[in-house]
Short mmCIF file of C-alpha atoms in Angstrom, two decimals:
data_model
loop_
_atom_site.label_atom_id
_atom_site.label_comp_id
_atom_site.label_asym_id
_atom_site.label_seq_id
_atom_site.Cartn_x
_atom_site.Cartn_y
_atom_site.Cartn_z
CA UNK A 15 2.15 -21.00 -34.18
CA UNK A 16 -1.23 -21.82 -32.66
CA UNK A 17 -2.60 -20.36 -29.45
CA UNK A 18 -2.68 -22.34 -26.19
CA UNK A 19 -5.89 -20.68 -24.96
CA UNK A 20 -8.57 -18.57 -26.64
CA UNK A 21 -11.36 -16.77 -24.79
CA UNK A 22 -14.45 -15.73 -26.77
CA UNK A 23 -18.06 -14.82 -26.12
CA UNK A 24 -17.51 -11.99 -23.67
CA UNK A 25 -16.06 -8.51 -23.32
CA UNK A 26 -12.30 -7.99 -23.31
CA UNK A 27 -11.16 -4.74 -21.69
CA UNK A 28 -7.51 -4.25 -22.60
CA UNK A 29 -6.51 -1.02 -20.75
CA UNK A 30 -4.69 -0.24 -24.02
CA UNK A 31 -6.07 3.03 -25.40
CA UNK A 32 -5.13 2.08 -28.95
CA UNK A 33 -7.70 -0.75 -28.81
CA UNK A 34 -9.54 -0.49 -25.48
CA UNK A 35 -11.96 -3.39 -25.97
CA UNK A 36 -12.29 -6.51 -28.09
CA UNK A 37 -14.43 -9.60 -28.64
CA UNK A 38 -11.79 -12.24 -28.06
CA UNK A 39 -8.22 -12.84 -26.91
CA UNK A 40 -5.60 -15.54 -27.48
CA UNK A 41 -2.62 -16.57 -25.34
CA UNK A 42 0.51 -18.52 -26.23
CA UNK A 43 3.58 -19.45 -24.17
CA UNK A 44 2.61 -17.24 -21.26
CA UNK A 45 2.00 -14.14 -23.39
CA UNK A 46 -0.85 -12.37 -25.15
CA UNK A 47 -0.84 -13.66 -28.73
CA UNK A 48 -3.77 -11.77 -30.28
CA UNK A 49 -6.60 -9.43 -29.32
CA UNK A 50 -9.45 -8.53 -31.65
CA UNK A 51 -12.56 -9.82 -33.34
CA UNK A 52 -13.72 -13.36 -32.71
CA UNK A 53 -12.96 -14.35 -36.31
CA UNK A 54 -9.42 -12.96 -36.23
CA UNK A 55 -8.58 -14.53 -32.88
CA UNK A 56 -10.11 -17.91 -33.70
CA UNK A 57 -7.80 -18.00 -36.70
CA UNK A 58 -5.01 -18.56 -34.15
CA UNK A 59 -6.48 -21.96 -33.22
CA UNK A 60 -5.68 -25.51 -34.19
CA UNK A 61 -6.67 -28.86 -32.71
CA UNK A 62 -4.43 -28.30 -29.66
CA UNK A 63 -5.93 -24.94 -28.68
CA UNK A 64 -8.30 -24.75 -25.73
CA UNK A 65 -11.21 -22.53 -26.74
CA UNK A 66 -13.39 -21.29 -23.90
CA UNK A 67 -16.76 -19.60 -24.21
CA UNK A 68 -17.09 -16.81 -21.64
CA UNK A 69 -20.87 -16.72 -21.65
CA UNK A 70 -21.02 -12.96 -21.25
CA UNK A 71 -18.30 -12.73 -18.62
CA UNK A 72 -15.46 -10.24 -19.02
CA UNK A 73 -11.67 -10.43 -19.31
CA UNK A 74 -9.63 -7.60 -17.80
CA UNK A 75 -5.88 -7.15 -17.32
CA UNK A 76 -4.64 -8.46 -14.00
CA UNK A 77 -4.89 -5.68 -11.43
CA UNK A 78 -1.70 -3.87 -10.42
CA UNK A 79 -1.17 -2.50 -6.88
CA UNK A 80 1.50 0.20 -6.78
CA UNK A 81 1.66 0.41 -2.98
CA UNK A 82 1.23 -2.37 -0.46
CA UNK A 83 3.07 -4.23 2.28
CA UNK A 84 2.35 -7.78 1.19
CA UNK A 85 4.68 -9.53 3.64
CA UNK A 86 3.43 -7.48 6.59
CA UNK A 87 -0.13 -8.44 5.62
CA UNK A 88 0.81 -12.10 5.26
CA UNK A 89 2.52 -12.06 8.64
CA UNK A 90 -0.52 -10.46 10.25
CA UNK A 91 -2.81 -13.07 8.69
CA UNK A 92 -0.66 -16.01 9.80
CA UNK A 93 0.91 -14.97 13.08
CA UNK A 94 -0.69 -11.89 14.69
CA UNK A 95 -3.82 -10.68 16.47
CA UNK A 96 -6.13 -9.13 13.90
CA UNK A 97 -8.37 -6.22 14.94
CA UNK A 98 -11.15 -5.22 12.54
CA UNK A 99 -11.58 -1.52 11.85
CA UNK A 100 -13.82 0.56 14.03
CA UNK A 101 -13.47 -1.33 17.32
CA UNK A 102 -13.92 0.59 20.55
CA UNK A 103 -11.25 0.47 23.27
CA UNK A 104 -13.38 -1.99 25.25
CA UNK A 105 -13.72 -4.25 22.20
CA UNK A 106 -9.99 -4.12 21.54
CA UNK A 107 -9.18 -5.05 25.12
CA UNK A 108 -11.67 -7.92 25.02
CA UNK A 109 -9.93 -9.35 21.94
CA UNK A 110 -6.52 -8.94 23.56
CA UNK A 111 -7.80 -10.71 26.67
CA UNK A 112 -9.15 -13.66 24.70
CA UNK A 113 -5.99 -13.93 22.61
CA UNK A 114 -3.76 -13.75 25.70
CA UNK A 115 -5.59 -16.70 27.23
CA UNK A 116 -4.27 -18.90 24.40
CA UNK A 117 -0.60 -17.95 24.90
CA UNK A 118 2.21 -18.83 27.32
CA UNK A 119 2.75 -16.33 30.14
CA UNK A 120 5.87 -14.75 28.61
CA UNK A 121 4.69 -14.68 24.96
CA UNK A 122 4.47 -11.40 23.07
CA UNK A 123 1.14 -10.17 21.71
CA UNK A 124 1.43 -8.15 18.53
CA UNK A 125 -1.12 -7.11 15.97
CA UNK A 126 -3.51 -4.36 14.96
CA UNK A 127 -4.88 -2.12 13.88
CA UNK A 128 -6.65 0.25 16.25
CA UNK A 129 -8.26 3.40 14.88
CA UNK A 130 -6.28 6.63 14.93
CA UNK A 131 -9.45 8.31 16.20
CA UNK A 132 -8.82 6.53 19.53
CA UNK A 133 -5.50 8.30 20.12
CA UNK A 134 -6.86 10.83 22.65
CA UNK A 135 -8.61 8.07 24.61
CA UNK A 136 -5.44 5.97 24.79
CA UNK A 137 -3.00 8.75 25.68
CA UNK A 138 -3.02 8.26 29.44
CA UNK A 139 -1.66 5.88 32.06
CA UNK A 140 -5.10 4.51 32.90
CA UNK A 141 -5.52 3.16 29.37
CA UNK A 142 -2.06 1.56 29.53
CA UNK A 143 -3.04 -0.12 32.82
CA UNK A 144 -6.15 -1.54 31.15
CA UNK A 145 -3.95 -3.01 28.40
CA UNK A 146 -1.68 -4.49 31.10
CA UNK A 147 -4.67 -6.22 32.66
CA UNK A 148 -6.11 -7.50 29.38
CA UNK A 149 -2.77 -8.96 28.30
CA UNK A 150 -2.17 -10.66 31.63
CA UNK A 151 1.18 -8.88 31.87
CA UNK A 152 2.42 -10.32 28.56
CA UNK A 153 4.42 -7.80 26.49
CA UNK A 154 1.95 -6.30 24.02
CA UNK A 155 2.24 -3.88 21.12
CA UNK A 156 -0.60 -2.93 18.78
CA UNK A 157 -0.26 -0.94 15.57
CA UNK A 158 -2.47 2.05 14.80
CA UNK A 159 -4.32 2.07 11.47
CA UNK A 160 -1.68 4.15 9.66
CA UNK A 161 0.93 1.55 10.74
CA UNK A 162 3.15 4.47 11.76
CA UNK A 163 2.29 4.51 15.46
CA UNK A 164 1.95 1.99 18.30
CA UNK A 165 0.27 1.35 21.63
CA UNK A 166 2.44 -0.70 24.00
CA UNK A 167 1.78 -1.99 27.49
CA UNK A 168 4.03 -1.63 30.53
CA UNK A 169 5.90 -4.91 30.01
CA UNK A 170 6.67 -4.07 26.37
CA UNK A 171 7.91 -0.62 27.39
CA UNK A 172 10.10 -2.18 30.08
CA UNK A 173 11.68 -4.63 27.62
CA UNK A 174 12.25 -1.75 25.20
CA UNK A 175 14.01 0.30 27.87
CA UNK A 176 11.34 3.03 27.88
CA UNK A 177 10.28 4.61 31.16
CA UNK A 178 10.45 7.81 33.22
CA UNK A 179 13.80 9.42 32.46
CA UNK A 180 14.41 6.81 29.74
CA UNK A 181 12.68 8.32 26.71
CA UNK A 182 14.54 8.42 23.42
CA UNK A 183 14.79 11.47 21.20
CA UNK A 184 13.43 9.78 18.07
CA UNK A 185 9.74 10.16 17.36
CA UNK A 186 7.33 11.10 20.13
CA UNK A 187 6.75 9.14 23.33
CA UNK A 188 3.44 10.44 24.66
CA UNK A 189 3.43 10.91 28.45
CA UNK A 190 0.51 11.31 30.79
CA UNK A 191 0.24 15.01 31.73
CA UNK A 192 -0.85 14.10 35.28
CA UNK A 193 1.71 11.49 36.39
CA UNK A 194 4.46 12.02 33.80
CA UNK A 195 4.54 8.30 32.91
CA UNK A 196 4.82 7.05 29.31
CA UNK A 197 1.31 6.18 28.18
CA UNK A 198 2.42 3.51 25.74
CA UNK A 199 1.45 5.65 22.72
CA UNK A 200 4.58 5.77 20.57
CA UNK A 201 4.60 7.94 17.46
CA UNK A 202 6.78 7.13 14.45
CA UNK A 203 10.36 6.19 15.42
CA UNK A 204 9.57 6.15 19.14
CA UNK A 205 8.09 2.70 18.56
CA UNK A 206 11.23 1.15 17.05
CA UNK A 207 12.72 0.10 20.43
CA UNK A 208 9.59 -1.95 21.06
CA UNK A 209 9.92 -3.60 17.64
CA UNK A 210 13.56 -4.33 18.44
CA UNK A 211 12.58 -5.92 21.75
CA UNK A 212 9.98 -8.03 19.95
CA UNK A 213 12.60 -9.17 17.43
CA UNK A 214 14.98 -10.10 20.26
CA UNK A 215 12.35 -12.45 21.60
CA UNK A 216 12.75 -14.58 18.49
CA UNK A 217 10.93 -12.90 15.63
CA UNK A 218 10.15 -14.85 12.48
CA UNK A 219 12.34 -17.58 11.04
CA UNK A 220 13.40 -17.39 7.37
CA UNK A 221 10.76 -20.02 6.57
CA UNK A 222 8.09 -17.99 8.36
CA UNK A 223 9.10 -14.91 6.37
CA UNK A 224 8.77 -17.02 3.22
CA UNK A 225 5.33 -18.25 4.26
CA UNK A 226 4.24 -14.71 5.14
CA UNK A 227 5.26 -13.48 1.69
CA UNK A 228 3.58 -16.42 -0.01
CA UNK A 229 0.40 -15.85 1.99
CA UNK A 230 0.32 -12.17 1.13
CA UNK A 231 0.62 -12.95 -2.58
CA UNK A 232 -2.01 -15.68 -2.33
CA UNK A 233 -4.45 -13.17 -0.82
CA UNK A 234 -3.62 -10.63 -3.54
CA UNK A 235 -4.21 -13.22 -6.27
CA UNK A 236 -7.61 -13.85 -4.73
CA UNK A 237 -8.56 -10.28 -5.59
CA UNK A 238 -7.13 -10.48 -9.11
CA UNK A 239 -3.81 -8.73 -8.37
CA UNK A 240 -1.02 -10.02 -10.62
CA UNK A 241 1.65 -7.35 -10.04
CA UNK A 242 2.49 -5.10 -7.12
CA UNK A 243 5.08 -2.87 -5.52
CA UNK A 244 5.91 -3.52 -1.89
CA UNK A 245 6.43 -0.05 -0.48
CA UNK A 246 9.05 -0.88 2.18
CA UNK A 247 11.08 -4.08 2.43
CA UNK A 248 13.73 -5.63 4.65
CA UNK A 249 16.46 -8.11 3.79
CA UNK A 250 14.23 -10.86 5.17
CA UNK A 251 11.41 -9.94 2.77
CA UNK A 252 13.84 -9.70 -0.16
CA UNK A 253 15.20 -13.15 0.69
CA UNK A 254 11.67 -14.58 0.88
CA UNK A 255 10.80 -13.23 -2.58
CA UNK A 256 14.00 -14.60 -4.08
CA UNK A 257 13.38 -17.99 -2.51
CA UNK A 258 9.85 -18.11 -3.90
CA UNK A 259 10.91 -17.13 -7.42
CA UNK A 260 13.89 -19.51 -7.45
CA UNK A 261 11.42 -22.30 -6.64
CA UNK A 262 8.96 -21.19 -9.34
CA UNK A 263 6.42 -20.16 -6.69
CA UNK A 264 6.29 -16.37 -7.09
CA UNK A 265 2.80 -15.89 -8.50
CA UNK A 266 3.10 -12.20 -9.35
CA UNK A 267 5.39 -9.58 -10.82
CA UNK A 268 6.98 -7.83 -7.83
CA UNK A 269 8.81 -4.52 -7.53
CA UNK A 270 10.30 -3.68 -4.14
CA UNK A 271 11.25 -0.45 -2.38
CA UNK A 272 14.47 -0.47 -0.32
CA UNK A 273 14.10 1.71 2.78
CA UNK A 274 16.41 4.71 3.07
CA UNK A 275 15.19 6.13 6.40
CA UNK A 276 13.17 3.91 8.71
CA UNK A 277 11.11 5.68 11.35
CA UNK A 278 8.49 2.95 11.56
CA UNK A 279 9.50 -0.67 11.06
CA UNK A 280 12.83 -1.11 12.82
CA UNK A 281 14.40 -2.90 9.83
CA UNK A 282 18.16 -3.42 9.84
CA UNK A 283 20.00 -2.60 7.63
CA UNK A 284 18.47 0.39 5.87
CA UNK A 285 19.90 3.14 3.69
CA UNK A 286 23.09 2.61 1.73
CA UNK A 287 23.82 -0.88 3.13
CA UNK A 288 20.36 -2.14 2.15
CA UNK A 289 20.54 -0.57 -1.30
CA UNK A 290 23.93 -2.24 -1.81
CA UNK A 291 22.37 -5.63 -1.03
CA UNK A 292 19.32 -5.21 -3.24
CA UNK A 293 20.84 -6.66 -6.40
CA UNK A 294 21.60 -9.93 -4.61
CA UNK A 295 17.88 -10.62 -4.50
CA UNK A 296 16.94 -9.68 -8.08
CA UNK A 297 15.22 -12.49 -9.98
CA UNK A 298 13.30 -12.82 -13.21
CA UNK A 299 10.04 -11.71 -11.63
CA UNK A 300 11.27 -9.62 -8.70
CA UNK A 301 12.82 -6.22 -9.33
CA UNK A 302 14.33 -4.26 -6.40
CA UNK A 303 14.14 -1.11 -8.53
CA UNK A 304 13.03 1.56 -6.05
CA UNK A 305 14.00 3.00 -2.71
CA UNK A 306 11.54 4.28 -0.11
CA UNK A 307 11.98 7.66 1.55
CA UNK A 308 9.74 8.83 4.37
CA UNK A 309 9.55 12.60 3.98
CA UNK A 310 6.92 13.03 6.69
CA UNK A 311 4.58 11.03 8.93
CA UNK A 312 0.79 10.97 9.13
CA UNK A 313 -1.68 13.81 9.78
CA UNK A 314 -3.64 12.29 12.72
CA UNK A 315 -0.40 12.20 14.76
CA UNK A 316 0.52 15.71 13.52
CA UNK A 317 3.70 14.27 12.01
CA UNK A 318 2.80 15.18 8.42
CA UNK A 319 4.12 18.43 6.95
CA UNK A 320 1.57 21.01 5.72
CA UNK A 321 1.71 24.44 4.13
CA UNK A 322 -0.96 25.71 6.55
CA UNK A 323 -1.18 25.02 10.31
CA UNK A 324 -3.01 22.18 12.01
CA UNK A 325 -5.92 23.04 14.27
CA UNK A 326 -4.57 24.46 17.56
CA UNK A 327 -3.92 22.16 20.50
CA UNK A 328 -2.24 22.44 23.90
CA UNK A 329 0.98 20.74 22.79
CA UNK A 330 1.66 22.38 19.42
CA UNK A 331 -0.07 25.73 19.64
CA UNK A 332 -1.82 27.53 16.79
CA UNK A 333 0.93 27.86 14.16
CA UNK A 334 2.20 24.29 13.92
CA UNK A 335 2.51 22.95 10.35
CA UNK A 336 4.52 19.81 11.06
CA UNK A 337 7.99 19.14 9.69
CA UNK A 338 9.78 17.01 7.14
CA UNK A 339 12.15 14.15 7.91
CA UNK A 340 14.78 15.61 5.57
CA UNK A 341 15.82 19.05 4.45
CA UNK A 342 15.77 19.93 0.76
CA UNK A 343 19.56 19.54 0.66
CA UNK A 344 19.42 16.08 2.24
CA UNK A 345 16.60 14.91 -0.03
CA UNK A 346 18.34 16.16 -3.16
CA UNK A 347 21.56 14.38 -2.19
CA UNK A 348 19.68 11.12 -1.70
CA UNK A 349 17.76 11.40 -4.98
CA UNK A 350 20.95 12.12 -6.93
CA UNK A 351 22.70 9.18 -5.26
CA UNK A 352 19.76 6.90 -6.00
CA UNK A 353 19.50 8.00 -9.64
CA UNK A 354 23.22 7.36 -10.16
CA UNK A 355 22.53 3.71 -9.27
CA UNK A 356 19.71 3.35 -11.76
CA UNK A 357 16.96 3.27 -9.15
CA UNK A 358 13.69 5.13 -8.71
CA UNK A 359 12.25 6.64 -5.54
CA UNK A 360 8.91 6.20 -3.79
CA UNK A 361 8.62 9.19 -1.46
CA UNK A 362 6.03 9.21 1.33
CA UNK A 363 4.30 12.61 1.46
CA UNK A 364 0.99 12.83 3.30
CA UNK A 365 0.94 16.61 3.70
CA UNK A 366 1.05 19.30 1.02
CA UNK A 367 4.16 20.75 2.63
CA UNK A 368 6.23 17.61 2.13
CA UNK A 369 4.81 17.26 -1.40
CA UNK A 370 5.94 20.82 -2.19
CA UNK A 371 9.45 20.06 -0.93
CA UNK A 372 9.67 16.88 -3.03
CA UNK A 373 8.48 18.55 -6.21
CA UNK A 374 10.85 21.49 -5.73
CA UNK A 375 13.78 19.09 -5.47
CA UNK A 376 12.70 16.92 -8.41
CA UNK A 377 12.30 20.02 -10.57
CA UNK A 378 15.97 20.84 -9.97
CA UNK A 379 16.95 17.29 -10.90
CA UNK A 380 14.98 17.43 -14.14
CA UNK A 381 16.74 20.68 -15.10
CA UNK A 382 20.02 18.75 -14.74
CA UNK A 383 18.74 15.98 -17.00
CA UNK A 384 18.17 13.40 -14.25
CA UNK A 385 15.17 11.33 -15.37
CA UNK A 386 14.98 8.71 -12.61
CA UNK A 387 11.38 7.69 -11.84
CA UNK A 388 9.81 9.32 -8.79
CA UNK A 389 6.52 8.37 -7.16
CA UNK A 390 4.80 10.78 -4.77
CA UNK A 391 3.25 8.29 -2.36
CA UNK A 392 -0.16 9.14 -0.89
CA UNK A 393 -0.29 12.81 -1.89
CA UNK A 394 -3.85 13.17 -0.68
CA UNK A 395 -3.24 16.86 -0.02
CA UNK A 396 -1.75 18.89 -2.87
CA UNK A 397 -1.83 22.58 -3.70
CA UNK A 398 -3.26 23.54 -7.09
CA UNK A 399 0.17 24.83 -8.09
CA UNK A 400 1.74 21.44 -7.42
CA UNK A 401 -1.04 19.49 -9.14
CA UNK A 402 -0.20 21.44 -12.29
CA UNK A 403 3.48 20.50 -12.33
CA UNK A 404 3.30 16.77 -11.55
CA UNK A 405 3.10 15.88 -15.24
CA UNK A 406 5.61 18.51 -16.34
CA UNK A 407 8.37 17.14 -14.10
CA UNK A 408 7.26 13.50 -14.54
CA UNK A 409 6.32 12.56 -10.98
CA UNK A 410 3.76 9.75 -10.63
CA UNK A 411 0.91 10.09 -8.14
CA UNK A 412 0.81 6.91 -6.04
CA UNK A 413 -2.69 7.15 -4.56
CA UNK A 414 -4.49 4.95 -2.04
CA UNK A 415 -8.24 5.47 -2.55
CA UNK A 416 -9.01 2.84 0.10
CA UNK A 417 -7.93 5.33 2.78
CA UNK A 418 -9.85 8.49 2.01
CA UNK A 419 -13.49 7.76 1.27
CA UNK A 420 -15.77 8.51 4.24
CA UNK A 421 -14.78 6.46 7.28
CA UNK A 422 -12.28 6.20 10.13
CA UNK A 423 -9.27 7.91 8.56
CA UNK A 424 -11.11 10.98 7.19
CA UNK A 425 -12.68 11.34 10.64
CA UNK A 426 -9.19 11.29 12.20
CA UNK A 427 -8.00 13.87 9.65
CA UNK A 428 -10.90 16.15 10.55
CA UNK A 429 -9.85 16.07 14.22
CA UNK A 430 -6.53 17.72 13.40
CA UNK A 431 -7.18 19.64 10.17
CA UNK A 432 -10.80 20.64 10.42
CA UNK A 433 -13.64 19.16 8.42
CA UNK A 434 -13.32 21.35 5.34
CA UNK A 435 -9.62 20.62 4.78
CA UNK A 436 -10.07 16.93 5.54
CA UNK A 437 -12.85 16.63 2.99
CA UNK A 438 -10.80 18.27 0.22
CA UNK A 439 -8.39 15.40 -0.24
CA UNK A 440 -7.34 13.18 -3.15
CA UNK A 441 -7.76 15.61 -6.09
CA UNK A 442 -7.78 12.78 -8.62
CA UNK A 443 -9.87 14.45 -11.33
CA UNK A 444 -7.62 17.48 -11.20
CA UNK A 445 -4.49 15.31 -11.42
CA UNK A 446 -5.76 13.43 -14.47
CA UNK A 447 -6.90 16.63 -16.17
CA UNK A 448 -3.42 18.07 -15.59
CA UNK A 449 -1.86 15.05 -17.32
CA UNK A 450 -0.41 13.36 -14.23
CA UNK A 451 0.14 9.61 -14.14
CA UNK A 452 -2.33 8.40 -11.50
CA UNK A 453 -1.39 4.96 -10.13
CA UNK A 454 -3.55 2.96 -7.74
CA UNK A 455 -2.34 1.34 -4.55
CA UNK A 456 -4.06 -0.25 -1.57
CA UNK A 457 -1.48 0.43 1.17
CA UNK A 458 -2.70 -2.90 2.55
CA UNK A 459 -2.69 -3.79 5.45
CA UNK A 460 -3.07 -0.12 6.39
CA UNK A 461 -6.28 -0.60 4.43
CA UNK A 462 -8.29 -3.61 5.56
CA UNK A 463 -8.38 -5.19 2.12
CA UNK A 464 -6.29 -5.08 -1.06
CA UNK A 465 -9.39 -5.56 -3.24
CA UNK A 466 -8.84 -3.24 -6.25
CA UNK A 467 -12.59 -3.16 -6.87
CA UNK A 468 -13.02 -1.19 -3.65
CA UNK A 469 -10.47 1.34 -4.82
CA UNK A 470 -11.97 1.54 -8.30
CA UNK A 471 -15.50 2.10 -7.03
CA UNK A 472 -14.26 4.70 -4.53
CA UNK A 473 -12.53 6.60 -7.33
CA UNK A 474 -15.76 6.67 -9.33
CA UNK A 475 -18.34 7.34 -6.60
CA UNK A 476 -16.18 9.12 -3.95
CA UNK A 477 -18.16 7.18 -1.33
CA UNK A 478 -17.52 4.12 0.82
CA UNK A 479 -18.00 1.14 -1.55
CA UNK A 480 -18.95 -1.11 1.37
CA UNK A 481 -21.57 1.27 2.73
CA UNK A 482 -20.02 1.51 6.19
CA UNK A 483 -20.10 5.32 6.27
CA UNK A 484 -22.55 7.70 4.60
CA UNK A 485 -21.84 10.59 2.30
CA UNK A 486 -19.35 11.46 -0.39
CA UNK A 487 -15.94 13.10 -0.24
CA UNK A 488 -15.33 15.98 -2.69
CA UNK A 489 -17.48 14.40 -5.44
CA UNK A 490 -16.18 16.87 -8.04
CA UNK A 491 -12.96 14.83 -8.06
CA UNK A 492 -14.65 11.64 -9.31
CA UNK A 493 -13.21 9.90 -12.36
CA UNK A 494 -14.81 7.45 -14.82
CA UNK A 495 -14.85 3.69 -14.43
CA UNK A 496 -12.61 3.28 -17.49
CA UNK A 497 -10.11 5.75 -16.05
CA UNK A 498 -10.23 3.97 -12.68
CA UNK A 499 -9.55 0.63 -14.37
CA UNK A 500 -6.46 2.16 -15.97
CA UNK A 501 -5.36 3.54 -12.59
CA UNK A 502 -5.25 -0.02 -11.21
CA UNK A 503 -3.73 -1.63 -14.31
CA UNK A 504 -1.58 0.08 -16.93
CA UNK A 505 -0.98 3.30 -14.98
CA UNK A 506 0.29 1.45 -11.92
CA UNK A 507 2.43 -0.81 -14.10
CA UNK A 508 3.99 2.21 -15.83
CA UNK A 509 4.70 3.90 -12.49
CA UNK A 510 6.49 0.74 -11.30
CA UNK A 511 8.55 0.39 -14.48
CA UNK A 512 6.59 -2.64 -15.68
CA UNK A 513 4.53 -0.96 -18.39
CA UNK A 514 6.32 -2.83 -21.16
CA UNK A 515 5.69 -6.18 -19.43
CA UNK A 516 2.21 -6.13 -17.94
CA UNK A 517 -0.73 -3.88 -17.07
CA UNK A 518 -2.61 -4.15 -20.37
CA UNK A 519 -3.82 -6.93 -22.66
CA UNK A 520 -1.52 -6.07 -25.55
CA UNK A 521 0.03 -8.58 -27.93
CA UNK A 522 3.46 -9.62 -26.68
CA UNK A 523 2.87 -8.74 -23.03
CA UNK A 524 2.69 -11.22 -20.18
CA UNK A 525 -0.54 -13.23 -19.99
CA UNK A 526 -1.68 -11.63 -16.73
CA UNK A 527 -5.46 -11.38 -16.64
CA UNK A 528 -8.63 -11.92 -14.68
CA UNK A 529 -11.99 -13.34 -15.65
CA UNK A 530 -14.80 -11.52 -13.86
CA UNK A 531 -18.51 -12.20 -13.77
CA UNK A 532 -19.51 -8.90 -15.37
CA UNK A 533 -18.19 -5.96 -17.37
CA UNK A 534 -18.23 -3.52 -14.46
CA UNK A 535 -16.90 -0.63 -16.54
CA UNK A 536 -20.21 -0.57 -18.40
CA UNK A 537 -22.37 -1.23 -15.33
CA UNK A 538 -23.71 0.84 -12.44
CA UNK A 539 -20.83 2.48 -10.53
CA UNK A 540 -22.41 1.60 -7.18
CA UNK A 541 -22.20 -2.11 -8.03
CA UNK A 542 -18.55 -2.33 -9.09
CA UNK A 543 -17.48 -3.87 -5.78
CA UNK A 544 -20.06 -6.66 -6.21
CA UNK A 545 -18.06 -7.97 -9.19
CA UNK A 546 -16.63 -11.43 -8.59
CA UNK A 547 -13.11 -12.36 -9.66
CA UNK A 548 -13.63 -15.89 -10.98
CA UNK A 549 -10.12 -16.63 -12.22
CA UNK A 550 -6.69 -15.01 -11.92
CA UNK A 551 -3.90 -15.87 -14.37
CA UNK A 552 -0.22 -14.94 -14.02
CA UNK A 553 2.15 -15.46 -16.95
CA UNK A 554 -0.33 -17.83 -18.60
CA UNK A 555 -0.84 -19.96 -15.50
CA UNK A 556 -4.05 -19.99 -13.49
CA UNK A 557 -3.45 -19.18 -9.82
CA UNK A 558 -7.10 -18.67 -8.81
CA UNK A 559 -8.72 -21.09 -8.38
CA UNK A 560 -5.48 -22.88 -7.61
CA UNK A 561 -4.66 -25.38 -10.32
#
């Protein structure tokens, strides 16, 4: 049979180590038909084949994002107040004020994200009063950049039932040490009552959820992403994905993670009821194959679990290491239950203490012959002992390089861990050298952008690819451009369970690829992010530019 499309006259990077590069590639019926020399591939042509000359451009596999929140990002883009990174409190309040002026008097204001470095400045009643004024009394809740914590105004707290003497036990409701009033800073699960109050006001319709999911995927396609794993989904997001695929409008391969314990989003249901519903939403291109477990929180809020103490403060003292959301017994029970249902687990671990607990439990499972896939999500802090056993017990490292190069989040880490510990994060070279599967994720919209080129350049240079902050972060942990390409293609696909379908340009796999304006693997590392994605193709159909 002849090929539908042949691309020649450029560089083809396959992300397949058996044949990592080629001169030409052919596609047929939505799959890769042949990869090799120009002569061999052109032999696949007849009069019906479209043959395109690349003119020195490059063809890469479609990028794969192992960790994002596509529907949350789509919702923020379509329906919420967007706050660029690095704004001061005054700048945030000015944007809230301008946005409020466009809304009815009783409308909610939601959005984000404010920098976690602002937490000390916001943790008082005076700051909450300033948010009250800027919002014109409208209920307002803003997410912090980790998306784990919130800042709410007085009206939002009132509607959530939070006030003096009315503070729930879940999470941490920060109170002003002078007047004893809730400041509006809500850590982890303390913010769920506000999300519930927001949902009671109307929330999104099923069609709006569908549009949010579609918009998130459209934005991902714009950066060349053709497959991704949403790290935490609700029934509404699952229904949106099924609706899109049933209509032939799901322009990506999607794996979803069903939340087991929700201390952030306020989704309902979660845990066993949500897992039981997952199969109802499975489609040809959407696989609800993982669960999501939050084993700890985030370091800037001191909710992550570490092996060594945080820097001392007045609230926690000098020996505080944080805690995990589950005991070893509880985590093991969940992982065994999940594995018995044929599912994998994405486990959120931002401290080396929670990572140690996870790996200890998985090691026991492996001894018992339980081979269910496990992803250690984030894992920016790992002991050398644990780096060495990731490969041995087959735990994938789900990393988010967008979040650790010099900038706002490392600065927030330094405030609670000290500069030296904060700068020794993301040991990617060590993980690769130890044989671990390193899979790239954006954690968008926790990161501002899902552009894989930012993550790839950060992995290679260990510096901010956009030049917003100076310096490098632990440069000894840099990896090569070819390795970084694999991190955001075949490695991520393998971690998600899609390695036999996509992630590399290998004959028989899905025709998921990008055409870029240069072969950045062979170019200057500092210019990777300047690469332009000219076309994105999913299953043999061009989705960028839109057909």
